[in-house]
PDB file of N, CA and C in Angstrom:
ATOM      1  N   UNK A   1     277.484 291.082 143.174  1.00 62.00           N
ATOM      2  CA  UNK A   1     278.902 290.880 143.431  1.00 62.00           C
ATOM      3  C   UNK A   1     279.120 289.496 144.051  1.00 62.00           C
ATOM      4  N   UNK A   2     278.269 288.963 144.840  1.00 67.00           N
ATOM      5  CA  UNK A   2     278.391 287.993 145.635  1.00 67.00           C
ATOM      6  C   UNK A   2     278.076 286.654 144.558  1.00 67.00           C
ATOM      7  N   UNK A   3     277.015 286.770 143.525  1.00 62.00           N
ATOM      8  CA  UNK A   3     277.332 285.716 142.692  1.00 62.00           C
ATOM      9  C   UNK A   3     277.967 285.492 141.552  1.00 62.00           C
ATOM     10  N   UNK A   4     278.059 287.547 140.857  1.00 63.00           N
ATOM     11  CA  UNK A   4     278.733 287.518 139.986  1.00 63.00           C
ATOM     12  C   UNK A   4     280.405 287.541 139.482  1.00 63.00           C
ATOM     13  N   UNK A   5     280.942 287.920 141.360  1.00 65.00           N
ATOM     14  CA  UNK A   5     281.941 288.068 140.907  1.00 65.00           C
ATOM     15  C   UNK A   5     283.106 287.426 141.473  1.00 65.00           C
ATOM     16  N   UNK A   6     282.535 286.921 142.836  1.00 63.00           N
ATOM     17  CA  UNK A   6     282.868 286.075 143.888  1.00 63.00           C
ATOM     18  C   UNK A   6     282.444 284.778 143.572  1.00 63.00           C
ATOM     19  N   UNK A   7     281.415 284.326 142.821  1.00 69.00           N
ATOM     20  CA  UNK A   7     280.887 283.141 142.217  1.00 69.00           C
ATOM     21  C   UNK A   7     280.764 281.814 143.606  1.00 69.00           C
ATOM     22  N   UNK A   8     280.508 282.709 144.433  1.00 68.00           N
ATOM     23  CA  UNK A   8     279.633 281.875 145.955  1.00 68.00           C
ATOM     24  C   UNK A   8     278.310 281.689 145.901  1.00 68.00           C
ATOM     25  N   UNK A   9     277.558 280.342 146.421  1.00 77.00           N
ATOM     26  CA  UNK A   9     276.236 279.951 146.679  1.00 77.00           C
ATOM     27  C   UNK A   9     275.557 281.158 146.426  1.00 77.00           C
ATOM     28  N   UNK A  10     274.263 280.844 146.430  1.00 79.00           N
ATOM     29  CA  UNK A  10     273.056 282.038 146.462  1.00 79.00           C
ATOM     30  C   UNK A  10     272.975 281.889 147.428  1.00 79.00           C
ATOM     31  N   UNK A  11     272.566 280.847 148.599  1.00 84.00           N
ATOM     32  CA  UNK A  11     272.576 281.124 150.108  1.00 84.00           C
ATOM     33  C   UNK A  11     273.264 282.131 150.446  1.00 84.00           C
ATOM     34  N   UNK A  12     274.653 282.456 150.142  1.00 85.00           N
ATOM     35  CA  UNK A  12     275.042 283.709 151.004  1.00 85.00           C
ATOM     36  C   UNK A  12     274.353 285.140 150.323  1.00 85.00           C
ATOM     37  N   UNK A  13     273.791 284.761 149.206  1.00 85.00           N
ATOM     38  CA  UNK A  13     273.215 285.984 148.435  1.00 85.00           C
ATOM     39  C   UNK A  13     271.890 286.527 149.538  1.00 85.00           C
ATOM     40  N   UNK A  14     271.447 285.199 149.895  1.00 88.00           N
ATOM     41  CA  UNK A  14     269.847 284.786 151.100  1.00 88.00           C
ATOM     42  C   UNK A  14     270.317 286.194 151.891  1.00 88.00           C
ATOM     43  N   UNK A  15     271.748 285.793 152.627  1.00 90.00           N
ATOM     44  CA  UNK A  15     272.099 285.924 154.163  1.00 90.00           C
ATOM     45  C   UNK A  15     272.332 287.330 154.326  1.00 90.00           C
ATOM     46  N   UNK A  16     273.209 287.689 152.879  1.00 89.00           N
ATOM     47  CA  UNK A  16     273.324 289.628 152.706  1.00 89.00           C
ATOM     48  C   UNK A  16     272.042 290.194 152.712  1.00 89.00           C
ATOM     49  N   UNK A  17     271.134 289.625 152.026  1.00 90.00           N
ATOM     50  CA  UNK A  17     269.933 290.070 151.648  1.00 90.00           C
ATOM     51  C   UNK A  17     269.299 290.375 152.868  1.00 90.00           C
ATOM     52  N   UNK A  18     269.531 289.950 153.928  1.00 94.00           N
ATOM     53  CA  UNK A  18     268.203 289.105 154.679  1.00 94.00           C
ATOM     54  C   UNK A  18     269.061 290.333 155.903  1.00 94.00           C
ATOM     55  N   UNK A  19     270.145 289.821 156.047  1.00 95.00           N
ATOM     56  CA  UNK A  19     271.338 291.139 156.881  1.00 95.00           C
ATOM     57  C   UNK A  19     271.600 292.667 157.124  1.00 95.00           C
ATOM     58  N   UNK A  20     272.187 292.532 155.431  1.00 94.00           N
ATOM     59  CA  UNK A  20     271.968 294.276 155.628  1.00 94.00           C
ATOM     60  C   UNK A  20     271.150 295.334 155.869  1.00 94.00           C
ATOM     61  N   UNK A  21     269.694 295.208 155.030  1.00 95.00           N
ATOM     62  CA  UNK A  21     268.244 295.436 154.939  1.00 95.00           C
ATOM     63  C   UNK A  21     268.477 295.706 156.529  1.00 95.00           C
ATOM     64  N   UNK A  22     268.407 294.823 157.579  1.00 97.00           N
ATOM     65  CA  UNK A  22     268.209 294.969 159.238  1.00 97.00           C
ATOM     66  C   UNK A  22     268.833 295.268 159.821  1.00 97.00           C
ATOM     67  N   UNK A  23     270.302 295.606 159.351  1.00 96.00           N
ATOM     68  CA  UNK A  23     271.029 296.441 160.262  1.00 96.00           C
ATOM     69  C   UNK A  23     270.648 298.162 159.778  1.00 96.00           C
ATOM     70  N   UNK A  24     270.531 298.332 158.343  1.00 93.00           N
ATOM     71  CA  UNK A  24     269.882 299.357 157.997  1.00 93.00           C
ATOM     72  C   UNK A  24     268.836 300.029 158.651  1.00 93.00           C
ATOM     73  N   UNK A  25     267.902 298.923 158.861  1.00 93.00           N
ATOM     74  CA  UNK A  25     266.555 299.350 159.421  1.00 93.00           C
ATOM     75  C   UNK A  25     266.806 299.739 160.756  1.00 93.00           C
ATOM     76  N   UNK A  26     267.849 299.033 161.425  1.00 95.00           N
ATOM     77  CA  UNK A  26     268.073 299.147 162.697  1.00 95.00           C
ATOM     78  C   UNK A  26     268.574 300.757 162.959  1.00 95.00           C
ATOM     79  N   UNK A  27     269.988 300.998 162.346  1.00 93.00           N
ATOM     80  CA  UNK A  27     270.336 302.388 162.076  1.00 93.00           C
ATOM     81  C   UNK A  27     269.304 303.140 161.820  1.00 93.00           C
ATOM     82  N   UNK A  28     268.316 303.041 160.819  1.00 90.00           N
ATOM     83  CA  UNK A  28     267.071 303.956 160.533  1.00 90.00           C
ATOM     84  C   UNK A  28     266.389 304.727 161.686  1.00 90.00           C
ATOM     85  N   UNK A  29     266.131 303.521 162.487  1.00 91.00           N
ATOM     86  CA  UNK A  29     265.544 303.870 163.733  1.00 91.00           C
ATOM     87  C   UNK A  29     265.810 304.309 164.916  1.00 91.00           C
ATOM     88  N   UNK A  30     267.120 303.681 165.104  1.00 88.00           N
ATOM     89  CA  UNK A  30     267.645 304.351 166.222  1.00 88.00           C
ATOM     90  C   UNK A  30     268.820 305.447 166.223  1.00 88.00           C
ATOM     91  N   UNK A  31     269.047 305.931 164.949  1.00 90.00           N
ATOM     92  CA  UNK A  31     269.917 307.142 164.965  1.00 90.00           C
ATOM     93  C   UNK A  31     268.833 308.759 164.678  1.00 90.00           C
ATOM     94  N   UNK A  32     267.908 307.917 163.646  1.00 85.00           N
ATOM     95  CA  UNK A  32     267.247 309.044 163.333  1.00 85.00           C
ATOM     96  C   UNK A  32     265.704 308.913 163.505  1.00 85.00           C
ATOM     97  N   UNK A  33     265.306 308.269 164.303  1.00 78.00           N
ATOM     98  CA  UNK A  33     264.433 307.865 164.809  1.00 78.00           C
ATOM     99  C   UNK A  33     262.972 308.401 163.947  1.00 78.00           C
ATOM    100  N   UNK A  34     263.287 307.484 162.826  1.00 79.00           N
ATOM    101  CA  UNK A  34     262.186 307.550 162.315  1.00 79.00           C
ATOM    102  C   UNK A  34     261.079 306.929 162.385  1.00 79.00           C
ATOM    103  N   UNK A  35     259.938 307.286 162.058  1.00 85.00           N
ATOM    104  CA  UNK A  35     258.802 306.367 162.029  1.00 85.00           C
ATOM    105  C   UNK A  35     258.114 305.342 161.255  1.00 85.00           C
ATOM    106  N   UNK A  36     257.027 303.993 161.726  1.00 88.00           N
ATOM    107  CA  UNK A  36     256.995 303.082 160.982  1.00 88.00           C
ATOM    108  C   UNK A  36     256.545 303.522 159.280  1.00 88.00           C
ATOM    109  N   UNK A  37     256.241 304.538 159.209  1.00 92.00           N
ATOM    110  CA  UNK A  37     255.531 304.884 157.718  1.00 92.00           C
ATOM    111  C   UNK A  37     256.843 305.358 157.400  1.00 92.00           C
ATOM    112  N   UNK A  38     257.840 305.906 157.557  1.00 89.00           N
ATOM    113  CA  UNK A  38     259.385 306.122 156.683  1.00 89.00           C
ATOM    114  C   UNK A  38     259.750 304.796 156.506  1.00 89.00           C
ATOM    115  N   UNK A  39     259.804 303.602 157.501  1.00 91.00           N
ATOM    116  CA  UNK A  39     260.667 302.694 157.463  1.00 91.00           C
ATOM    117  C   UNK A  39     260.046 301.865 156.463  1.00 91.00           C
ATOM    118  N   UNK A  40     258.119 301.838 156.479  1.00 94.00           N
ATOM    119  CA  UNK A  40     257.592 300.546 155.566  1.00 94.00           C
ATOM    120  C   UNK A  40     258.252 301.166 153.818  1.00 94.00           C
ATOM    121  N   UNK A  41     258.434 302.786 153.662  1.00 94.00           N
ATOM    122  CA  UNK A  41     258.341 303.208 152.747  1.00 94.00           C
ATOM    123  C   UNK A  41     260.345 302.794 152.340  1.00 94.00           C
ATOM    124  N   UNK A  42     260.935 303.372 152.953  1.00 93.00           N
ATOM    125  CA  UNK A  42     262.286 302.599 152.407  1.00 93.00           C
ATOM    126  C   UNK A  42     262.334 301.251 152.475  1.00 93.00           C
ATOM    127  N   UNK A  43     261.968 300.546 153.272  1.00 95.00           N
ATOM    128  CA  UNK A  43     261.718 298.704 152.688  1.00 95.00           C
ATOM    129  C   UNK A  43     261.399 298.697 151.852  1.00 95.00           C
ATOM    130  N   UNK A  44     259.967 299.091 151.218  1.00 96.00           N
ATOM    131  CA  UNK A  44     259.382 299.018 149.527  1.00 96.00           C
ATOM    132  C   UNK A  44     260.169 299.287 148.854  1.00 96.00           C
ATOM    133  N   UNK A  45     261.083 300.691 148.793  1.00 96.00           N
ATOM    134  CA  UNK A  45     262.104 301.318 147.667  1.00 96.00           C
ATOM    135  C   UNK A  45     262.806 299.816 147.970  1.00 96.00           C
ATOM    136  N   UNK A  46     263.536 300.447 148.936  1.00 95.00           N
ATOM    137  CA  UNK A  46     265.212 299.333 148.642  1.00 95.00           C
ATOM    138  C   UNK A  46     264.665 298.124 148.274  1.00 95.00           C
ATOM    139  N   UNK A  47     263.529 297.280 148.349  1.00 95.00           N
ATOM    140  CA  UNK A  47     263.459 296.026 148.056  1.00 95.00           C
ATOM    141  C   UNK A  47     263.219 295.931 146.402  1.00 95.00           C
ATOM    142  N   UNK A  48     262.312 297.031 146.176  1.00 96.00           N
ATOM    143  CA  UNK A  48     262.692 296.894 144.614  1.00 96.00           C
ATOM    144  C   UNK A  48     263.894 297.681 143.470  1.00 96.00           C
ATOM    145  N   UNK A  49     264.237 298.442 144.078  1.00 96.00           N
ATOM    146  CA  UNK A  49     265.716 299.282 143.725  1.00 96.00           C
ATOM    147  C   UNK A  49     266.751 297.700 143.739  1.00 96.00           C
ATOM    148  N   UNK A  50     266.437 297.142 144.813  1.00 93.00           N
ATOM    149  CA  UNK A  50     268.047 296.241 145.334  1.00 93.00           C
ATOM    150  C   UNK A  50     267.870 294.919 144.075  1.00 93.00           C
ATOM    151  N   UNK A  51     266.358 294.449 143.864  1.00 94.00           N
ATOM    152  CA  UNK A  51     266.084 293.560 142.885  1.00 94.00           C
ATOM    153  C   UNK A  51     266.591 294.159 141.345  1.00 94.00           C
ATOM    154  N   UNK A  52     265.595 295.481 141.236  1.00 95.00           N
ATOM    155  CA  UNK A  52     266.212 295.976 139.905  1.00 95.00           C
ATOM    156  C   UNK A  52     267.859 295.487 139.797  1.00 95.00           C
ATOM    157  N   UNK A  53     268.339 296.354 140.648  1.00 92.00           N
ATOM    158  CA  UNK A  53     269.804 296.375 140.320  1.00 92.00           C
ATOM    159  C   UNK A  53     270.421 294.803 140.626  1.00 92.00           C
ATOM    160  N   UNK A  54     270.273 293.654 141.177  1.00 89.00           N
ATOM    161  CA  UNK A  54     271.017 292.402 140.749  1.00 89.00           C
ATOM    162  C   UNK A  54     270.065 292.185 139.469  1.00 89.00           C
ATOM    163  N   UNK A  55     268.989 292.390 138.931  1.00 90.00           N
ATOM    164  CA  UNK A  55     268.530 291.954 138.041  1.00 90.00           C
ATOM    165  C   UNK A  55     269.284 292.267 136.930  1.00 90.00           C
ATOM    166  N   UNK A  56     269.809 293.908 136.838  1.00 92.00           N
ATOM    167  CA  UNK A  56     270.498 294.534 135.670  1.00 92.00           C
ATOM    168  C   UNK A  56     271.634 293.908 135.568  1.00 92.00           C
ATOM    169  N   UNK A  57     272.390 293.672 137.017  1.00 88.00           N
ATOM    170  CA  UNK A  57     273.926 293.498 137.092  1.00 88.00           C
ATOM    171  C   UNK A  57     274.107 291.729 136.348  1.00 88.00           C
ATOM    172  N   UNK A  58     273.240 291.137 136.816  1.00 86.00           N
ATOM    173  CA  UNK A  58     273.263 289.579 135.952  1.00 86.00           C
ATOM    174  C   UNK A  58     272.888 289.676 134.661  1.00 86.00           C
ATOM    175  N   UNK A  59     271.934 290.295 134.458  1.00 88.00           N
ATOM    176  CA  UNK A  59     271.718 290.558 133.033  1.00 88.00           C
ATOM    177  C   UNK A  59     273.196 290.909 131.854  1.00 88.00           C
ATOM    178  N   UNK A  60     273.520 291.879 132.295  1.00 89.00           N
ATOM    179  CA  UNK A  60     274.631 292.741 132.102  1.00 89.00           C
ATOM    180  C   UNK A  60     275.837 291.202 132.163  1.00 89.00           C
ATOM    181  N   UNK A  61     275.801 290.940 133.215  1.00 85.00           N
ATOM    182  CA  UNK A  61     277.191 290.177 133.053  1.00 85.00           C
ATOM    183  C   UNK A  61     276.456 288.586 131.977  1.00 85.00           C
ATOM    184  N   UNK A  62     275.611 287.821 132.318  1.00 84.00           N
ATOM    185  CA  UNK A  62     275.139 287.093 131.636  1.00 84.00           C
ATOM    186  C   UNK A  62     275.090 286.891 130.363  1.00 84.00           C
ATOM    187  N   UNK A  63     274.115 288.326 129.620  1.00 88.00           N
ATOM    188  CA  UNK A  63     273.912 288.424 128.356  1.00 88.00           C
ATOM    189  C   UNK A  63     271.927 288.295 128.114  1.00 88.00           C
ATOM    190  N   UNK A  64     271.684 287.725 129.320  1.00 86.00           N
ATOM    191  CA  UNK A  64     270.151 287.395 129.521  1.00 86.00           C
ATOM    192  C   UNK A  64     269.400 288.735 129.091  1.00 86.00           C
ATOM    193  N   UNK A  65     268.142 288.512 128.746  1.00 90.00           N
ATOM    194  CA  UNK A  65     267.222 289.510 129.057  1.00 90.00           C
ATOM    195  C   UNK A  65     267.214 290.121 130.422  1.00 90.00           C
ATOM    196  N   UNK A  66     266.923 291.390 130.617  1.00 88.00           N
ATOM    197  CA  UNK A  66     267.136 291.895 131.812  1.00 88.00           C
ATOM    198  C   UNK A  66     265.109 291.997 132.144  1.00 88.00           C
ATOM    199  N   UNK A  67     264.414 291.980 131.821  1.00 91.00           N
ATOM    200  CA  UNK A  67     262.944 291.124 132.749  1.00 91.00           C
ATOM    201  C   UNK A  67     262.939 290.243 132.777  1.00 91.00           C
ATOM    202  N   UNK A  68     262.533 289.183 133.975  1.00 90.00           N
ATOM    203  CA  UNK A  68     262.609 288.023 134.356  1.00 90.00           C
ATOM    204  C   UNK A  68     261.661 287.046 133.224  1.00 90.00           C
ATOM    205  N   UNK A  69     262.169 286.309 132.430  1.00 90.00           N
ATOM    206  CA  UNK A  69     261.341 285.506 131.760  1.00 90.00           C
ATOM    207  C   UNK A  69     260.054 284.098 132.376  1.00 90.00           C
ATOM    208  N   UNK A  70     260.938 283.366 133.098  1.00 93.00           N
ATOM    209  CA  UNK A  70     259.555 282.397 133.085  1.00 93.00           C
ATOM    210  C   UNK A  70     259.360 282.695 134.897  1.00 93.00           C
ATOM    211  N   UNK A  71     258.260 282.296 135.330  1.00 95.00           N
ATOM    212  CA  UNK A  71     257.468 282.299 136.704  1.00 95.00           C
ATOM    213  C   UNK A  71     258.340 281.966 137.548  1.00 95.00           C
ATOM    214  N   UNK A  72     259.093 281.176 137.648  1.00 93.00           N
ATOM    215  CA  UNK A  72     260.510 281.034 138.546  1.00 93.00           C
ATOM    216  C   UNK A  72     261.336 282.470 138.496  1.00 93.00           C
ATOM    217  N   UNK A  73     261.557 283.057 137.722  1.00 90.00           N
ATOM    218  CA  UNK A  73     262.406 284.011 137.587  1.00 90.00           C
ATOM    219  C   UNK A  73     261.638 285.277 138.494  1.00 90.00           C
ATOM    220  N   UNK A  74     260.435 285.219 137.499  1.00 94.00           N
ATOM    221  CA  UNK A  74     259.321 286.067 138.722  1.00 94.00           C
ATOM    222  C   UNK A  74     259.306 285.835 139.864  1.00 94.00           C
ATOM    223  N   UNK A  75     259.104 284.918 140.483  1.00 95.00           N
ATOM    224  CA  UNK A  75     259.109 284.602 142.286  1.00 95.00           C
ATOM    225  C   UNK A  75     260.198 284.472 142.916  1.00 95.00           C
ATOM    226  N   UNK A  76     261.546 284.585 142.072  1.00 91.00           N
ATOM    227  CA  UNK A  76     262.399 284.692 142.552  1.00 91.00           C
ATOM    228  C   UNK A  76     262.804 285.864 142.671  1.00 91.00           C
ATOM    229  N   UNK A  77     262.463 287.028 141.818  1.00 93.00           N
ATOM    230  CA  UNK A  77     262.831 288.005 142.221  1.00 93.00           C
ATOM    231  C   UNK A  77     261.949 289.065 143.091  1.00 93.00           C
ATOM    232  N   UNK A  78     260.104 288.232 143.055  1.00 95.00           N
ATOM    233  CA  UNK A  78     259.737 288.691 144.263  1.00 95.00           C
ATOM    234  C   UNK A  78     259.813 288.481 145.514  1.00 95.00           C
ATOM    235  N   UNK A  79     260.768 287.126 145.509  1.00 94.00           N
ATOM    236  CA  UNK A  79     261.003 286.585 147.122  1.00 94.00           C
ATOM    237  C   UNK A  79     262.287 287.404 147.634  1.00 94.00           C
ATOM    238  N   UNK A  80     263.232 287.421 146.925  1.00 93.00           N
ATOM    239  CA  UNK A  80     264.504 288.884 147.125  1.00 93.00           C
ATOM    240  C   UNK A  80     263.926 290.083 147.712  1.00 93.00           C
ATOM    241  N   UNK A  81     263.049 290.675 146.777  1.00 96.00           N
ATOM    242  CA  UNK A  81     262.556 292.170 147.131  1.00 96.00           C
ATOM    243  C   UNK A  81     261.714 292.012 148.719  1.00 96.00           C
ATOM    244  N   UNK A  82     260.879 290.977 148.940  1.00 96.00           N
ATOM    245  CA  UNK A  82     260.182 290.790 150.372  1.00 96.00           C
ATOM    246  C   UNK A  82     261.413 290.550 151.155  1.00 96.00           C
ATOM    247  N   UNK A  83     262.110 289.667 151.212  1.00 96.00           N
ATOM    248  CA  UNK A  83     263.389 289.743 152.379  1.00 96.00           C
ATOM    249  C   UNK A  83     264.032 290.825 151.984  1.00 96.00           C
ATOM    250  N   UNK A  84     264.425 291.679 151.604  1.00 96.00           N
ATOM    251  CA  UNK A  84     264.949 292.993 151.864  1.00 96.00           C
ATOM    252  C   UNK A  84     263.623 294.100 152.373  1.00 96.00           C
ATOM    253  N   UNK A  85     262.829 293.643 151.855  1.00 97.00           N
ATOM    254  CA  UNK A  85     261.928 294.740 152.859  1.00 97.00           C
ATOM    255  C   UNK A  85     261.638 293.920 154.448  1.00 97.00           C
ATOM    256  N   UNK A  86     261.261 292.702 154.270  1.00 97.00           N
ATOM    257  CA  UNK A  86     260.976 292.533 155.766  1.00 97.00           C
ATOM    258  C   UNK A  86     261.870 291.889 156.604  1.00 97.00           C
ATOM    259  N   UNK A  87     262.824 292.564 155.996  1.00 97.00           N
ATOM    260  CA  UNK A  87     264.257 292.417 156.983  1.00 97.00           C
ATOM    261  C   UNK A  87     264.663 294.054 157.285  1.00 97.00           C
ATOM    262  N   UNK A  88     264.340 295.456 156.570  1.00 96.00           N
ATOM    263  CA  UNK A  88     264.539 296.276 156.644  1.00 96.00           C
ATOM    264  C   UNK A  88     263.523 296.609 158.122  1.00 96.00           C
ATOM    265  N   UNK A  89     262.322 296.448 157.460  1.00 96.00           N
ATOM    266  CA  UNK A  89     261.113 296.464 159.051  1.00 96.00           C
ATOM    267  C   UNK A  89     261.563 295.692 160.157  1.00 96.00           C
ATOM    268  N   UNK A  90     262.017 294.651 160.046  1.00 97.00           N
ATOM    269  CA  UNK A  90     262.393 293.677 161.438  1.00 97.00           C
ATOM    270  C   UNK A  90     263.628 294.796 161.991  1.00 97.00           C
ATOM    271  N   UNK A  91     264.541 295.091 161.356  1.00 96.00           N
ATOM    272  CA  UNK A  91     265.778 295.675 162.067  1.00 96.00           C
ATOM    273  C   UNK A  91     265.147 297.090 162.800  1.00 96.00           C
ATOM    274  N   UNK A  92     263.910 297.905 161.816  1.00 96.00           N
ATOM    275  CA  UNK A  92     263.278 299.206 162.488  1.00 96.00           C
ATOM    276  C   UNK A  92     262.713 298.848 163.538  1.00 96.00           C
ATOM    277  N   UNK A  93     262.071 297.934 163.896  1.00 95.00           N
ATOM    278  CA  UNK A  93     261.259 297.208 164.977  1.00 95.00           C
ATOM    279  C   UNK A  93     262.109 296.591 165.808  1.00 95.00           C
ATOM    280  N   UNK A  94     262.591 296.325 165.848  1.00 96.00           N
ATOM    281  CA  UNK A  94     264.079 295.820 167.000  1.00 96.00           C
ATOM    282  C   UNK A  94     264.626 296.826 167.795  1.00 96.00           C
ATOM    283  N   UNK A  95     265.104 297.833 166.702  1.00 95.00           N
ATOM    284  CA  UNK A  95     265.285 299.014 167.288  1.00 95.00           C
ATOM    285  C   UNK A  95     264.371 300.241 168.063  1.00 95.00           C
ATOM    286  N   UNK A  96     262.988 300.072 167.266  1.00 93.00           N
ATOM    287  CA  UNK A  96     262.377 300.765 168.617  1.00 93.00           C
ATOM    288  C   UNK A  96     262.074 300.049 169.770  1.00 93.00           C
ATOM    289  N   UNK A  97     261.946 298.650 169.553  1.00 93.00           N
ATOM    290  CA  UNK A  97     261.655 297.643 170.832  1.00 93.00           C
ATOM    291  C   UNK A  97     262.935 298.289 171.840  1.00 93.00           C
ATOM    292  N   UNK A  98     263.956 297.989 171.458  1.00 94.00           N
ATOM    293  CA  UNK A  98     265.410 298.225 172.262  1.00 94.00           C
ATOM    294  C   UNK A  98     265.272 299.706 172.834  1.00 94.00           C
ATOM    295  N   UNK A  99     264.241 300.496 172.001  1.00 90.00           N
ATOM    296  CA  UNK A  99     264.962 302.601 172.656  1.00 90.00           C
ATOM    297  C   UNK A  99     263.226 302.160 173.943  1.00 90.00           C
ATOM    298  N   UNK A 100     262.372 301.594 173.441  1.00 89.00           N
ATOM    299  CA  UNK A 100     261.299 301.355 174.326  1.00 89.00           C
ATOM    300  C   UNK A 100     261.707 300.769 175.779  1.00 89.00           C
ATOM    301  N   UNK A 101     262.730 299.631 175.462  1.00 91.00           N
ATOM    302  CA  UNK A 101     263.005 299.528 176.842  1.00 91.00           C
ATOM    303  C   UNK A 101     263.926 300.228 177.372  1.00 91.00           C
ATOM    304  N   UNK A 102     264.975 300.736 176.562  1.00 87.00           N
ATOM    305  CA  UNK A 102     266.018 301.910 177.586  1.00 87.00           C
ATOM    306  C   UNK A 102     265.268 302.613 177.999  1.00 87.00           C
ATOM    307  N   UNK A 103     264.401 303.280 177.355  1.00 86.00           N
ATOM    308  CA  UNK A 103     263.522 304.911 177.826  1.00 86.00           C
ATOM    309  C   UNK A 103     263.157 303.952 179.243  1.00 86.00           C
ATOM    310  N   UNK A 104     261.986 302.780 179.162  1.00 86.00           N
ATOM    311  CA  UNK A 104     261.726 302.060 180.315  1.00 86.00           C
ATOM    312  C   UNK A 104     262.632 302.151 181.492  1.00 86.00           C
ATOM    313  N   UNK A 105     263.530 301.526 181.402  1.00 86.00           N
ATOM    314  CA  UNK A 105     264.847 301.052 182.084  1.00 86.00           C
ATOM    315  C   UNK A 105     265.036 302.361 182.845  1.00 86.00           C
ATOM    316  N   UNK A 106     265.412 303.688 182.344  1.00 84.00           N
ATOM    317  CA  UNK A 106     265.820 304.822 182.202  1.00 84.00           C
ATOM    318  C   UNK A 106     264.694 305.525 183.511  1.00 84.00           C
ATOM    319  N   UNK A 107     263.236 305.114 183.320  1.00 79.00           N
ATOM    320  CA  UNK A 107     262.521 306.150 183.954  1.00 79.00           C
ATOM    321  C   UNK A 107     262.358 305.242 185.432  1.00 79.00           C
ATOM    322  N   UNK A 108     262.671 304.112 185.593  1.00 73.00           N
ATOM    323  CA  UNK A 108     262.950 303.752 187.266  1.00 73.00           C
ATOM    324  C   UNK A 108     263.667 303.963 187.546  1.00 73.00           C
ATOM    325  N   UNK A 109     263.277 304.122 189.213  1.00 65.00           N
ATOM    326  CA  UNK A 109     264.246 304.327 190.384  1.00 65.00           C
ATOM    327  C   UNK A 109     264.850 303.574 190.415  1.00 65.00           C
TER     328      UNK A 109
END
């Protein structure tokens, strides 16, 4: 949506990418306090679910082949899928850092 339909920089494509993934992760963790093996495992999904789907959606609007043709296309869509996963882990890890120190905070006098 952000490049196809709004037709803004890919930088802000970077910044959603890099954003939502960690507020996600963040919610992940501190509402339902899950653990690092749920969180590494939805980073993996969503990072390649979130690639699939701009891959289809440009395709689709483009006319392109929808698999990435030359080695640029490849590393570009494996550098997407890693910032949505290790932005999903950074936001889970923030958030238990943050319940680690309330609990802390919490158990002094």
């Amino acid at each position: 949506v952000i490049v196809n339909e709004f037709n803004l920089d890919t930088a802000y494509l970077w910044v959603a990418c890099a954003v939502v993934p960690f507020a996600f992760g963040f919610l992940l963790s501190w509402l339902s306090g899950r653990g690092s093996a749920a969180a590494f495992a939805f980073a993996i999904a969503l990072g390649i679910v979130g690639v699939v789907g701009m891959t289809v959606l440009q395709s689709l609007k483009s006319g392109d082949p929808i698999m990435p043709q030359t080695r640029y296309e490849w590393w570009d869509n494996i550098n997407f899928a890693t910032i949505i996963a290790l932005s999903l882990i950074a936001g889970h890890t923030v958030a238990r850092g943050l319940r680690a120190l309330q609990v802390r905070s919490l158990a002094k006098p």
